[in-house]
Structures are given as C-alpha cells and as structure tokens.
CSV table of C-alpha atoms and ligand atoms in Angstrom, one decimal:
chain,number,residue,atom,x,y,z
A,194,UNK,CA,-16.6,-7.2,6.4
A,195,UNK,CA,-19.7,-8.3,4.4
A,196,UNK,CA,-17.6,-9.3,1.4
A,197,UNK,CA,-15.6,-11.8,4.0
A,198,UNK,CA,-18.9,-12.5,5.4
A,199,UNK,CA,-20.2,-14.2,2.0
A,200,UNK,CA,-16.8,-15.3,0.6
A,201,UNK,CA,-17.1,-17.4,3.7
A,202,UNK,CA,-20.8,-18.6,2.9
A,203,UNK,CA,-19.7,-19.6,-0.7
A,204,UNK,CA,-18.9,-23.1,-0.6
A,205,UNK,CA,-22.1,-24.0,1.7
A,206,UNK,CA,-24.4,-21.6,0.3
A,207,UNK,CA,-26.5,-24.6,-2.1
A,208,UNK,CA,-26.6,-26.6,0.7
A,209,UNK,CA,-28.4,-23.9,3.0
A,210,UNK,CA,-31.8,-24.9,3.6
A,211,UNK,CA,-34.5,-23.4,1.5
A,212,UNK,CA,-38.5,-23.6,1.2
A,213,UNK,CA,-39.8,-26.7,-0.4
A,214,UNK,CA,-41.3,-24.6,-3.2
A,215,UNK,CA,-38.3,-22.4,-3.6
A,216,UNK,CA,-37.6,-23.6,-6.9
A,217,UNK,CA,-41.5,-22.4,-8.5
A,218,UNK,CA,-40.9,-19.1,-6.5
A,219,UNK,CA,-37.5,-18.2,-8.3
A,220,UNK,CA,-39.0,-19.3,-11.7
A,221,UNK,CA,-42.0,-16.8,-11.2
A,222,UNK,CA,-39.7,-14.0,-10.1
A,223,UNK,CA,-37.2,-14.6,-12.8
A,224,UNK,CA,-39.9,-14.3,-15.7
A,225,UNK,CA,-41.6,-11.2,-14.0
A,226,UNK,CA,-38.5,-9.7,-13.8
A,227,UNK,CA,-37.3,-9.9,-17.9
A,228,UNK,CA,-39.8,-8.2,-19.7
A,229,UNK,CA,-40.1,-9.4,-23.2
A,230,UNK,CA,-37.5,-8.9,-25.7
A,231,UNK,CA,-35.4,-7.8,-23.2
A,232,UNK,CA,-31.6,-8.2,-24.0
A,233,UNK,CA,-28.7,-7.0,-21.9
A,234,UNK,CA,-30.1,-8.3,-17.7
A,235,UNK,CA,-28.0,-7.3,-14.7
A,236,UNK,CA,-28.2,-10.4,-11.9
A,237,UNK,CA,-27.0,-8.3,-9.0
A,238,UNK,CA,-25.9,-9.8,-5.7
A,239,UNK,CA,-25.8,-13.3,-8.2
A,240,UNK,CA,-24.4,-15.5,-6.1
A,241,UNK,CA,-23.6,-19.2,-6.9
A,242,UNK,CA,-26.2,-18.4,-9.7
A,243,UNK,CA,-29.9,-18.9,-8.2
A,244,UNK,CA,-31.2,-17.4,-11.3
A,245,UNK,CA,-28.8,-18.5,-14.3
A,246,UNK,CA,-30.9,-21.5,-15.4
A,247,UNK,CA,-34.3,-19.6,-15.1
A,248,UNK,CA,-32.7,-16.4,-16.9
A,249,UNK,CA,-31.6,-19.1,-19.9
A,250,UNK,CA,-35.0,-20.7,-19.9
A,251,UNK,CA,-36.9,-17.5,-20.2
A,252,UNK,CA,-34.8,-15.7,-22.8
A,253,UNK,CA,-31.6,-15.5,-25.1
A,254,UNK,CA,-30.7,-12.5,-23.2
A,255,UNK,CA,-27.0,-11.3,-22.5
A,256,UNK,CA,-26.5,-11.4,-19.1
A,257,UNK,CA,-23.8,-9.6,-16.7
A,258,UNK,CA,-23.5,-11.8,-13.3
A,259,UNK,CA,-22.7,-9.5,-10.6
A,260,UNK,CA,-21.7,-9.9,-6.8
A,261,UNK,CA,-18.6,-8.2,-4.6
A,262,UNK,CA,-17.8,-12.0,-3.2
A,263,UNK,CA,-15.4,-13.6,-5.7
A,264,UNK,CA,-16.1,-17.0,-4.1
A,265,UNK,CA,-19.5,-16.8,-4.5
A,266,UNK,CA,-18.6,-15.5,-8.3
A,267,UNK,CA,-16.1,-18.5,-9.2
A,268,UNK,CA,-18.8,-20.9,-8.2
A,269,UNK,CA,-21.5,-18.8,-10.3
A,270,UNK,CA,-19.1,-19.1,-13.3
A,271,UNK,CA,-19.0,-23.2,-13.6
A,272,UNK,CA,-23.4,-23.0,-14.0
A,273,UNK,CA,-23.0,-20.0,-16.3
A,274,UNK,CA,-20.4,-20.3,-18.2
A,275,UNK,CA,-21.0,-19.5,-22.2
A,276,UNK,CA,-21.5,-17.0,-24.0
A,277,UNK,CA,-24.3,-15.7,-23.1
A,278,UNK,CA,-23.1,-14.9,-19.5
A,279,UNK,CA,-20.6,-12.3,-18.1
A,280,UNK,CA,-19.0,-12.2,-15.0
A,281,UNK,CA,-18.4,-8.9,-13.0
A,282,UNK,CA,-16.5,-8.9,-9.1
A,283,UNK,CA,-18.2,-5.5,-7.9
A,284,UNK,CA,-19.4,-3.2,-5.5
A,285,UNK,CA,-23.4,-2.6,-6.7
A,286,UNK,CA,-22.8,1.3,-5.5
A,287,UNK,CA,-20.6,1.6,-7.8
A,288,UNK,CA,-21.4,-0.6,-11.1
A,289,UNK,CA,-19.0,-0.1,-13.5
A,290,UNK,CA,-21.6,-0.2,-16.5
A,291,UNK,CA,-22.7,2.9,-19.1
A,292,UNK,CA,-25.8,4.6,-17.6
A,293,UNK,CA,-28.7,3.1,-19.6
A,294,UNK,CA,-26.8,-0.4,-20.1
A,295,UNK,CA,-29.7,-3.0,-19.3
A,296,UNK,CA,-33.1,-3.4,-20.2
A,297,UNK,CA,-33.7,-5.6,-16.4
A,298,UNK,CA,-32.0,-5.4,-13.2
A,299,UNK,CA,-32.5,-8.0,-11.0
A,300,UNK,CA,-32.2,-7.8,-7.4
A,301,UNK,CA,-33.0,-11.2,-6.0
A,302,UNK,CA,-32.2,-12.1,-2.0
A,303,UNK,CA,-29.8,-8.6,-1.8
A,304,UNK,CA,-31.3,-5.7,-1.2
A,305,UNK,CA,-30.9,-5.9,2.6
A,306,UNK,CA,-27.0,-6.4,2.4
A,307,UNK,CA,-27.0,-3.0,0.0
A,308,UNK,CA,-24.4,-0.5,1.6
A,309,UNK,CA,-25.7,2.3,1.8
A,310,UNK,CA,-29.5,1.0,0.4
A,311,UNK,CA,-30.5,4.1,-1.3
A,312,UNK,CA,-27.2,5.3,-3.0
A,313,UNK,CA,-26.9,1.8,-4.3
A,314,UNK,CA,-30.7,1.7,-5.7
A,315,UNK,CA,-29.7,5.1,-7.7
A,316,UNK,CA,-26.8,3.6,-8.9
A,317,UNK,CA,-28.8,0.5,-10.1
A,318,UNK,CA,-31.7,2.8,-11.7
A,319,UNK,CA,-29.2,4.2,-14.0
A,320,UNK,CA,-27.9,1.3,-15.0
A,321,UNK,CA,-31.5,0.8,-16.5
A,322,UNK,CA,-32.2,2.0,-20.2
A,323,UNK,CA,-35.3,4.6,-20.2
A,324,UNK,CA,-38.4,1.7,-19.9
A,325,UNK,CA,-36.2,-1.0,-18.3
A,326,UNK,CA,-37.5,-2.4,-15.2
A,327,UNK,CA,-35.9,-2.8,-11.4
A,328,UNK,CA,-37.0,-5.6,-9.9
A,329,UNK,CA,-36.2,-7.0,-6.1
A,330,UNK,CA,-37.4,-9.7,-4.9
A,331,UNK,CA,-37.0,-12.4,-1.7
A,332,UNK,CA,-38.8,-15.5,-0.7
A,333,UNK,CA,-39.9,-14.0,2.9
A,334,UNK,CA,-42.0,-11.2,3.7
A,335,UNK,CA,-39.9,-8.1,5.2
A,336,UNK,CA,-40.6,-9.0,8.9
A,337,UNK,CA,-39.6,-12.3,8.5
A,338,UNK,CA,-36.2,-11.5,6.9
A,339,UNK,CA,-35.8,-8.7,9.0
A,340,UNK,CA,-35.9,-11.4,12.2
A,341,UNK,CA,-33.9,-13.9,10.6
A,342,UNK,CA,-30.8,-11.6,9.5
A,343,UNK,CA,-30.9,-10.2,13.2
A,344,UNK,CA,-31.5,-14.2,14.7
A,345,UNK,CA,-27.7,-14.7,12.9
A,346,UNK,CA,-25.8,-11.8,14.2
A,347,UNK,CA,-22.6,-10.3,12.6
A,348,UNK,CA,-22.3,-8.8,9.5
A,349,UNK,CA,-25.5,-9.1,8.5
A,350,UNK,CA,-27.6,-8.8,12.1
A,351,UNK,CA,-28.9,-4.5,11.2
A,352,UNK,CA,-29.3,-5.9,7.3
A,353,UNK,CA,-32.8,-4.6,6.8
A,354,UNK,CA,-35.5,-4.9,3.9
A,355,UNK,CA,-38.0,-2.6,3.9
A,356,UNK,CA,-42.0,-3.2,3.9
A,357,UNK,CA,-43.1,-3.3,0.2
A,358,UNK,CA,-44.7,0.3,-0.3
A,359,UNK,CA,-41.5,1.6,2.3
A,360,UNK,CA,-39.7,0.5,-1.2
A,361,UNK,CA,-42.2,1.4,-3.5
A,362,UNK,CA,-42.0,5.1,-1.9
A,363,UNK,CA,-38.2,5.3,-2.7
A,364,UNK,CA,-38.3,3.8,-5.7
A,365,UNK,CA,-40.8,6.4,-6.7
A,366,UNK,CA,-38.5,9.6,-5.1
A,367,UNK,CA,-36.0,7.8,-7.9
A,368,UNK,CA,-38.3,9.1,-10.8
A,369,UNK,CA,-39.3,5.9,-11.4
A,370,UNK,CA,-42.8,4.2,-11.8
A,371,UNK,CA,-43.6,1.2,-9.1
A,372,UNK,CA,-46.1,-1.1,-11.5
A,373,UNK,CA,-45.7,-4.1,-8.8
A,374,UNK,CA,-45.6,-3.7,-5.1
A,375,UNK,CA,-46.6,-7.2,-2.9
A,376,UNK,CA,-45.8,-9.3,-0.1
A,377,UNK,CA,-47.2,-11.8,1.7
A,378,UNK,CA,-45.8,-14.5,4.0
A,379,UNK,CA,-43.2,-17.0,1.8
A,380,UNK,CA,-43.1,-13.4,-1.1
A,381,UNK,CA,-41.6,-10.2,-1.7
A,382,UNK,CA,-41.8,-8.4,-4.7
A,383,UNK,CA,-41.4,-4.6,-5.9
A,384,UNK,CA,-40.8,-3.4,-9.5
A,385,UNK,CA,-40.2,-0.4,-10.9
A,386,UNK,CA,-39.9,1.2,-14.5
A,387,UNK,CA,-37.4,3.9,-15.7
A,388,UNK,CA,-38.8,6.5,-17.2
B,694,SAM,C1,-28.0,-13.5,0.4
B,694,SAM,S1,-26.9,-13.8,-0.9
B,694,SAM,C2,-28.0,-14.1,-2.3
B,694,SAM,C3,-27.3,-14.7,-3.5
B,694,SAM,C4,-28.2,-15.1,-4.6
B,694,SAM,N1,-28.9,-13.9,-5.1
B,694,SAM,C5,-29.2,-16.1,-4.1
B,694,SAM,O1,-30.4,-15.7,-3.9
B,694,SAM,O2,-28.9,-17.3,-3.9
B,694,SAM,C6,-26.4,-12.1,-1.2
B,694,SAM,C7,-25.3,-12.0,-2.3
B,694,SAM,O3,-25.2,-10.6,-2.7
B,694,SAM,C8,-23.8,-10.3,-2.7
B,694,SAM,N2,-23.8,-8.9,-2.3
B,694,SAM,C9,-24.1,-8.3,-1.1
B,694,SAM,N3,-24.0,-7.0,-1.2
B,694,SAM,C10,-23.5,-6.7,-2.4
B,694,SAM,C11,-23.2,-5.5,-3.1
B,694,SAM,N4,-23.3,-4.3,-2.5
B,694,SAM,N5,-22.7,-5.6,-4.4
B,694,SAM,C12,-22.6,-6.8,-5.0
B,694,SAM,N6,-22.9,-7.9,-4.4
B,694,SAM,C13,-23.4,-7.9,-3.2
B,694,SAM,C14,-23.2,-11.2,-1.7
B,694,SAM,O4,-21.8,-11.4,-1.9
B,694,SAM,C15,-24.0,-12.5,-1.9
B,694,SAM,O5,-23.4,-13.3,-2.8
C-alpha cells in the first residue's frame, strides 16, 4: 500500500513544496552524516535523489541508492547515474547487503514510513561496519511531522517519528552509541555509532 502510495508521488515529488532554506538544511545533514573517509554510504528511502549531489560534493564515496518505490528509483537513476552510484529496489527490513557493508547509513525524510520501525532500524544497524554511523534526519521537528502525515490521511496518516531522545533511547537498546540527538522547529537529527 505504501509502495503504491509513493510510486504514485514519484513524478510530482520535486515539485512538492519545501522550506525556502531546504537546500542549506540537506547540505548540513548530508556532511554530518559521512564521516570522513568514509567509503561504501547507504541512501535509504532515496527517493528522486534529495541527497545525490550533496553525497558527490562531500566525498568520492560508493554509494548504494535505496527505496521500495521503483518510480521514485527510475527518477533517482537519471541525477545519479555513474559509477559511483548503485541502485537497489528494496524493502529497508530486509536489505539485501553483507552485515557490516557501509561505513554511513543515511536515513533522510523516512524513518516514519519504516514498517515495522524498530525491526527495520536493526536491520539497518547491521548493515553498518563496527564504527559506522546511523544517521536520520527530517526538516521538521517530530510534532510537526507527526501533524502533517496525519493532516494527509491514507497510507501515511499513523506514519509516526519519534521525539529525538524517544529515538536516541532505541537506538541505544540497539548497542549503539547516540553522539547526536537534536531537534528544534524546521530540524531533526539523531546519530548513532556502531560499536
Ligand atoms: C518521504 S519520501 C523521502 C524521499 C527522499 N529521502 C527525500 O527526502 O526526498 C520517503 C521515501 O522512502 C521510501 N520508503 C518508504 N519506506 C521504505 C522502506 N521500508 N524501504 C525502502 N524505502 C522506503 C519511499 O518509497 C519514498 O521514496
């Protein structure tokens, strides 16, 4: 239902309206979210590709573009295409990657959509290599997000994003160690490290 849902989205999704300083906000998350040197990244829930030209900007890093909505992948592939980027139509519960196969997993304006949440945020924690770093991040504050999924009904209307140290609590019953936790109105971002 969710994967209709977003196949449907695809072709308008660019044209959605977004925050006049989205742009700066999606720079600063994309170069917290590769740590140095970092060279195999995981873009889940990718989209059309929000974070390709940041993620080539930052760093020469192989990255593996990720999302369960094909349309939304087939548009992703014309910005990314090279290279540098792969291309993966998947489920995040079940990512069909090697346990310890990227150095940074980005979860950027997904999270909420995650079916179940927590399953999925262990399957993405092993993705990580010991010392690679989870990040998820939005460009609202839980309460607002949480308003505006239920304000459109269907297949998103329950999706739900937890307060920041809600998050931070999980991510730490994961074995992993939170070393950013914030959100404010217009920001939400929570990262955690794999021991
Ligand atoms: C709100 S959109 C955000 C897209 C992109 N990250 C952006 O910010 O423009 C959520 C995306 O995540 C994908 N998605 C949702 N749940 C997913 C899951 N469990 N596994 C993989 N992709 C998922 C959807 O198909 C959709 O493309």
């Amino acid at each position: 239902m969710k994967r209709t849902y977003f196949n449907e989205l695809a072709p308008r999704w660019d044209e959605l309206p977004a925050p006049p300083d989205a742009p700066e906000k999606v720079a600063h998350f994309t170069a917290l979210a590769v740590p140095p040197g970092a060279s195999r990244i995981l873009d889940v829930g990718c989209g059309t590709g929000i974070l390709v030209e940041h993620l080539g900007r930052n760093c020469a890093a192989f990255t593996v573009e990720l999302d369960m909505a094909e349309r939304m992948l087939a548009l992703n592939r014309a910005r990314s295409n090279g290279p540098r980027f792969a291309h993966v139509c998947g489920d995040a519960l079940h990512p069909p990657f090697a346990p310890g196969s990227f150095d940074a997993v980005l979860c950027f304006n997904v999270l909420p959509h995650f079916e179940p949440p927590e399953r999925t945020l262990c399957s993405l924690v092993e993705c990580l290599c010991p010392g690679g770093l989870l990040s998820v991040g939005h460009l609202m504050d839980s309460a607002a997000l949480n308003a505006f999924h239920a304000s459109l009904g269907g297949a998103v209307a329950n999706d739900r994003l937890p307060p920041a140290p809600e998050l931070a609590g999980l991510l730490e019953s994961m074995g992993t160690e939170v070393i950013r936790s914030e959100e404010w109105e217009g920001w939400y971002l929570v990262q955690a490290r794999r021991s």
